[in-house]
Amino acid sequence: MFLFHKIKKTCIRKPVKEYTIKSYDEGECLICLMKFQKDEVVSLINCNHKYHTSCLYTWFERKKTCPICNELLDIDLD
């Protein structure tokens, strides 16, 4: 099991929600720069920015802010 799966299940206090991509033109993950695929489940954070879940949790290990707008998120990874 990857670390981000364990974190997601036990430590996240709902500033992160699952979101299903509805169309091929919903952009890309601005952490890894890969396009989102239709019907892919990604993470949506309170500021309404979307990221691949694995990318987001890797980012959260270093910073507790949105990579785009720098909004501080209430996330405990310990």
PDB file of C-alpha atoms in Angstrom:
ATOM      1  CA  MET A   1       0.000   0.000   0.000  1.00  0.00           C
ATOM      2  CA  PHE A   2       1.349   3.416  -0.898  1.00  0.00           C
ATOM      3  CA  LEU A   3       1.830   6.016   1.813  1.00  0.00           C
ATOM      4  CA  PHE A   4      -0.738   8.404   0.310  1.00  0.00           C
ATOM      5  CA  HIS A   5      -3.489   5.765   0.596  1.00  0.00           C
ATOM      6  CA  LYS A   6      -2.780   5.332   4.299  1.00  0.00           C
ATOM      7  CA  ILE A   7      -2.680   9.106   4.858  1.00  0.00           C
ATOM      8  CA  LYS A   8      -5.910   9.655   2.976  1.00  0.00           C
ATOM      9  CA  LYS A   9      -7.819   7.106   5.037  1.00  0.00           C
ATOM     10  CA  THR A  10      -6.567   8.087   8.477  1.00  0.00           C
ATOM     11  CA  CYS A  11      -5.333  11.676   8.685  1.00  0.00           C
ATOM     12  CA  ILE A  12      -7.114  13.985   6.278  1.00  0.00           C
ATOM     13  CA  ARG A  13      -9.830  16.132   7.823  1.00  0.00           C
ATOM     14  CA  LYS A  14     -11.943  16.925   4.758  1.00  0.00           C
ATOM     15  CA  PRO A  15     -10.075  19.823   3.178  1.00  0.00           C
ATOM     16  CA  VAL A  16      -9.508  17.184   0.466  1.00  0.00           C
ATOM     17  CA  LYS A  17     -12.382  15.480  -1.338  1.00  0.00           C
ATOM     18  CA  GLU A  18     -12.565  12.927  -4.115  1.00  0.00           C
ATOM     19  CA  TYR A  19     -13.655  14.342  -7.468  1.00  0.00           C
ATOM     20  CA  THR A  20     -14.361  12.458 -10.694  1.00  0.00           C
ATOM     21  CA  ILE A  21     -13.161  14.134 -13.889  1.00  0.00           C
ATOM     22  CA  LYS A  22     -16.173  14.570 -16.155  1.00  0.00           C
ATOM     23  CA  SER A  23     -14.509  15.413 -19.474  1.00  0.00           C
ATOM     24  CA  TYR A  24     -11.148  15.280 -21.208  1.00  0.00           C
ATOM     25  CA  ASP A  25     -10.772  19.074 -21.131  1.00  0.00           C
ATOM     26  CA  GLU A  26     -10.696  19.535 -17.337  1.00  0.00           C
ATOM     27  CA  GLY A  27      -7.031  20.437 -17.408  1.00  0.00           C
ATOM     28  CA  GLU A  28      -3.990  18.891 -15.849  1.00  0.00           C
ATOM     29  CA  CYS A  29      -2.368  18.253 -12.509  1.00  0.00           C
ATOM     30  CA  LEU A  30      -0.091  21.236 -12.010  1.00  0.00           C
ATOM     31  CA  ILE A  31       2.249  19.201  -9.842  1.00  0.00           C
ATOM     32  CA  CYS A  32       3.153  16.500 -12.400  1.00  0.00           C
ATOM     33  CA  LEU A  33       1.810  18.338 -15.504  1.00  0.00           C
ATOM     34  CA  MET A  34      -0.099  15.264 -16.741  1.00  0.00           C
ATOM     35  CA  LYS A  35      -3.576  15.761 -18.227  1.00  0.00           C
ATOM     36  CA  PHE A  36      -6.537  14.419 -16.293  1.00  0.00           C
ATOM     37  CA  GLN A  37      -8.395  11.543 -17.947  1.00  0.00           C
ATOM     38  CA  LYS A  38     -12.188  11.299 -18.196  1.00  0.00           C
ATOM     39  CA  ASP A  39     -13.658   9.354 -15.234  1.00  0.00           C
ATOM     40  CA  GLU A  40     -10.356   9.579 -13.320  1.00  0.00           C
ATOM     41  CA  VAL A  41     -10.794  10.145  -9.575  1.00  0.00           C
ATOM     42  CA  VAL A  42      -8.592  12.987  -8.322  1.00  0.00           C
ATOM     43  CA  SER A  43      -8.331  15.123  -5.190  1.00  0.00           C
ATOM     44  CA  LEU A  44     -10.220  18.418  -4.954  1.00  0.00           C
ATOM     45  CA  ILE A  45      -9.102  20.794  -2.199  1.00  0.00           C
ATOM     46  CA  ASN A  46     -11.071  23.612  -0.537  1.00  0.00           C
ATOM     47  CA  CYS A  47      -9.836  26.280  -2.960  1.00  0.00           C
ATOM     48  CA  ASN A  48     -11.304  24.146  -5.826  1.00  0.00           C
ATOM     49  CA  HIS A  49      -7.970  23.152  -7.354  1.00  0.00           C
ATOM     50  CA  LYS A  50      -7.633  19.541  -8.526  1.00  0.00           C
ATOM     51  CA  TYR A  51      -4.577  17.266  -8.410  1.00  0.00           C
ATOM     52  CA  HIS A  52      -3.725  13.605  -8.780  1.00  0.00           C
ATOM     53  CA  THR A  53      -4.057  12.190  -5.284  1.00  0.00           C
ATOM     54  CA  SER A  54      -0.539  10.740  -5.218  1.00  0.00           C
ATOM     55  CA  CYS A  55       0.942  14.046  -6.410  1.00  0.00           C
ATOM     56  CA  LEU A  56      -0.968  16.030  -3.811  1.00  0.00           C
ATOM     57  CA  TYR A  57       0.083  13.871  -0.866  1.00  0.00           C
ATOM     58  CA  THR A  58       3.710  13.926  -1.968  1.00  0.00           C
ATOM     59  CA  TRP A  59       3.417  17.732  -2.079  1.00  0.00           C
ATOM     60  CA  PHE A  60       1.804  17.806   1.385  1.00  0.00           C
ATOM     61  CA  GLU A  61       4.826  16.011   2.843  1.00  0.00           C
ATOM     62  CA  ARG A  62       6.794  19.212   2.117  1.00  0.00           C
ATOM     63  CA  LYS A  63       4.186  21.976   2.276  1.00  0.00           C
ATOM     64  CA  LYS A  64       0.687  22.294   3.701  1.00  0.00           C
ATOM     65  CA  THR A  65      -0.497  24.775   1.082  1.00  0.00           C
ATOM     66  CA  CYS A  66      -2.159  24.614  -2.319  1.00  0.00           C
ATOM     67  CA  PRO A  67       0.534  24.484  -5.025  1.00  0.00           C
ATOM     68  CA  ILE A  68      -1.372  27.052  -7.127  1.00  0.00           C
ATOM     69  CA  CYS A  69      -2.849  29.658  -4.785  1.00  0.00           C
ATOM     70  CA  ASN A  70      -0.813  28.952  -1.643  1.00  0.00           C
ATOM     71  CA  GLU A  71      -3.938  28.601   0.548  1.00  0.00           C
ATOM     72  CA  LEU A  72      -3.007  27.018   3.874  1.00  0.00           C
ATOM     73  CA  LEU A  73      -4.745  23.672   4.402  1.00  0.00           C
ATOM     74  CA  ASP A  74      -5.538  22.060   7.742  1.00  0.00           C
ATOM     75  CA  ILE A  75      -3.858  18.722   7.123  1.00  0.00           C
ATOM     76  CA  ASP A  76      -2.001  16.562   9.621  1.00  0.00           C
ATOM     77  CA  LEU A  77       0.313  13.976   8.061  1.00  0.00           C
ATOM     78  CA  ASP A  78       1.747  12.685  11.366  1.00  0.00           C
TER      79      ASP A  78
END
